[in-house]
C-alpha cells in the first residue's frame, strides 16, 4: 500500500515538474514577412526550453522561421562542418542543397560568399603554395559583411603557433575596431540592435546574428600538425594559418541570391560539383572576386546600400507592430519569455 502511494506521489510530482518546465519555455515569434512561418509563435521544446543558457555547453532552442514545418529544435551553438551552410577546412563548402564542393579561390584575395540586394558576405582567403604545386592551399581567414548600410568584419589573427589560451578573433563595425569582452556568453549589440555578437566559449568562438537575415556560427582554428601531415600542406614554421570554421543559417533568402555559397540556395540551382568525385572543385573566381573585404563590386554582386536601407525601414515597422514586446530579437524571430 505504501509502495503504491509513493509511486502515485512520484508520478504526480513528475507531471507537475514537467508542466512547470514546459510553461516556462520560451516561444519565438517569426517576425520576417518573407519567411514561411511569418506571424506564428513557436514554442521551444522542454529538452531545451530557452534560446540562451548560462551554460555555454548546453543545447539551446532554435527556430528556423523559413522551414516548412515551423517547429523548434535543440542544437549546440558551434558550427557543424558537416551540415548545410558550412565553410570549413581548405575550404570545403556544403551548400543549401546539401552538396559538398570545394572552392579554392586564391591566397590574399577576397570573394563573395553570399550576395543579396540587402546583404553582402565576403571571405578573405589566406594560404600558400609549396614548391611544385600549381595552385594555393587556401583557408578562409576573415568575413566582411555589408548589412543595413553598415559594415561588420571578423577575422582570425595571424599567429606563428597556436595557443588555446589566447583569443585569436578581431572585430570591426563601420570601420572602427570593436571589443567583445572575453568570456562565454558575453555579447555586443550594434546601436540599432540589428547586429549581435555573442561569445559561446571563453575565446575563439562566436555567433553573429543579423536581424531577420542570418545567423553565423564561427570558430577560429589552426592548421594542425596532423592536418599538415595528412594533406601535405608543408606549412612554414612561422605561421599556423589560423582560420575560420563557419556555418551560416539564412532566413528568407530571395530566389536570386548569389555568391559562392549563396547561389546553392536558389530554388532551381544546378550544382556544377561532379557527384562521386572525392574533391569536387568548382571555379568562378573571376565572377566572385571583390577588391576588398568590405566591398560589393564583383561581377555577380547584388548588394545595394539603397535597397538595404529600405529593408531596414520595413523591418523596423514590423518590429514596432508586434504584440510580444518583452522579448529581444534573436535574428530569426522575437523571443517571448513566459
Short mmCIF file of N, CA, C and O in Angstrom, two decimals, residues 113 121-124 140-145 152-156 216-218 244 246 248 293-294:
data_model
loop_
_atom_site.label_atom_id
_atom_site.label_comp_id
_atom_site.label_asym_id
_atom_site.label_seq_id
_atom_site.Cartn_x
_atom_site.Cartn_y
_atom_site.Cartn_z
N UNK A 113 30.79 35.42 -50.88
CA UNK A 113 30.22 34.14 -50.45
C UNK A 113 28.70 34.16 -50.59
O UNK A 113 28.09 33.18 -51.00
N UNK A 121 28.10 39.15 -47.98
CA UNK A 121 29.07 38.48 -47.11
C UNK A 121 30.25 38.04 -47.96
O UNK A 121 30.09 37.22 -48.88
N UNK A 122 31.42 38.58 -47.66
CA UNK A 122 32.65 38.22 -48.38
C UNK A 122 33.58 37.43 -47.48
O UNK A 122 33.51 37.52 -46.25
N UNK A 123 34.47 36.68 -48.10
CA UNK A 123 35.50 35.97 -47.36
C UNK A 123 36.88 36.36 -47.86
O UNK A 123 37.09 36.52 -49.08
N UNK A 124 37.82 36.56 -46.93
CA UNK A 124 39.22 36.75 -47.31
C UNK A 124 39.93 35.41 -47.20
O UNK A 124 39.86 34.74 -46.16
N UNK A 140 39.72 30.23 -45.23
CA UNK A 140 39.00 31.50 -45.02
C UNK A 140 39.50 32.13 -43.72
O UNK A 140 39.35 31.56 -42.65
N UNK A 141 40.09 33.30 -43.84
CA UNK A 141 40.70 33.97 -42.68
C UNK A 141 39.80 35.05 -42.09
O UNK A 141 39.90 35.38 -40.91
N UNK A 142 38.89 35.61 -42.89
CA UNK A 142 38.06 36.72 -42.41
C UNK A 142 36.73 36.74 -43.15
O UNK A 142 36.62 36.26 -44.29
N UNK A 143 35.72 37.31 -42.50
CA UNK A 143 34.42 37.58 -43.12
C UNK A 143 34.16 39.08 -43.09
O UNK A 143 34.39 39.73 -42.07
N UNK A 144 33.68 39.62 -44.19
CA UNK A 144 33.27 41.01 -44.27
C UNK A 144 31.79 41.07 -44.62
O UNK A 144 31.36 40.43 -45.58
N UNK A 145 31.03 41.84 -43.86
CA UNK A 145 29.57 41.85 -44.02
C UNK A 145 29.07 43.27 -44.23
O UNK A 145 29.42 44.18 -43.47
N UNK A 152 30.50 45.24 -41.06
CA UNK A 152 30.98 44.47 -39.92
C UNK A 152 32.00 43.47 -40.42
O UNK A 152 31.82 42.88 -41.50
N UNK A 153 33.06 43.25 -39.69
CA UNK A 153 34.04 42.23 -40.07
C UNK A 153 34.52 41.47 -38.85
O UNK A 153 34.52 41.99 -37.73
N UNK A 154 34.90 40.24 -39.09
CA UNK A 154 35.59 39.46 -38.06
C UNK A 154 36.69 38.67 -38.75
O UNK A 154 36.54 38.24 -39.89
N UNK A 155 37.80 38.52 -38.08
CA UNK A 155 38.93 37.84 -38.69
C UNK A 155 39.74 37.07 -37.67
O UNK A 155 39.70 37.37 -36.47
N UNK A 156 40.44 36.07 -38.17
CA UNK A 156 41.36 35.30 -37.34
C UNK A 156 42.72 36.00 -37.37
O UNK A 156 43.24 36.32 -38.44
N UNK A 216 25.40 33.40 -38.01
CA UNK A 216 26.69 32.90 -38.45
C UNK A 216 27.45 32.37 -37.24
O UNK A 216 27.80 33.14 -36.34
N UNK A 217 27.69 31.07 -37.20
CA UNK A 217 28.47 30.46 -36.12
C UNK A 217 29.91 30.31 -36.58
O UNK A 217 30.18 29.81 -37.68
N UNK A 218 30.85 30.77 -35.73
CA UNK A 218 32.25 30.87 -36.14
C UNK A 218 33.17 30.29 -35.07
O UNK A 218 33.03 30.60 -33.89
N UNK A 244 38.99 30.39 -40.13
CA UNK A 244 37.63 30.28 -39.62
C UNK A 244 36.96 28.99 -40.07
O UNK A 244 37.10 28.56 -41.21
N UNK A 246 33.05 28.02 -40.31
CA UNK A 246 31.84 28.83 -40.34
C UNK A 246 30.64 27.97 -40.72
O UNK A 246 30.75 27.06 -41.55
N UNK A 248 26.52 28.98 -41.72
CA UNK A 248 25.51 30.01 -41.91
C UNK A 248 24.11 29.42 -41.82
O UNK A 248 23.87 28.30 -42.28
N UNK A 293 37.68 43.39 -48.63
CA UNK A 293 36.85 42.55 -47.77
C UNK A 293 35.45 43.14 -47.63
O UNK A 293 34.46 42.41 -47.58
N UNK A 294 35.37 44.48 -47.56
CA UNK A 294 34.08 45.14 -47.36
C UNK A 294 33.66 45.92 -48.61
O UNK A 294 33.42 47.12 -48.58
#
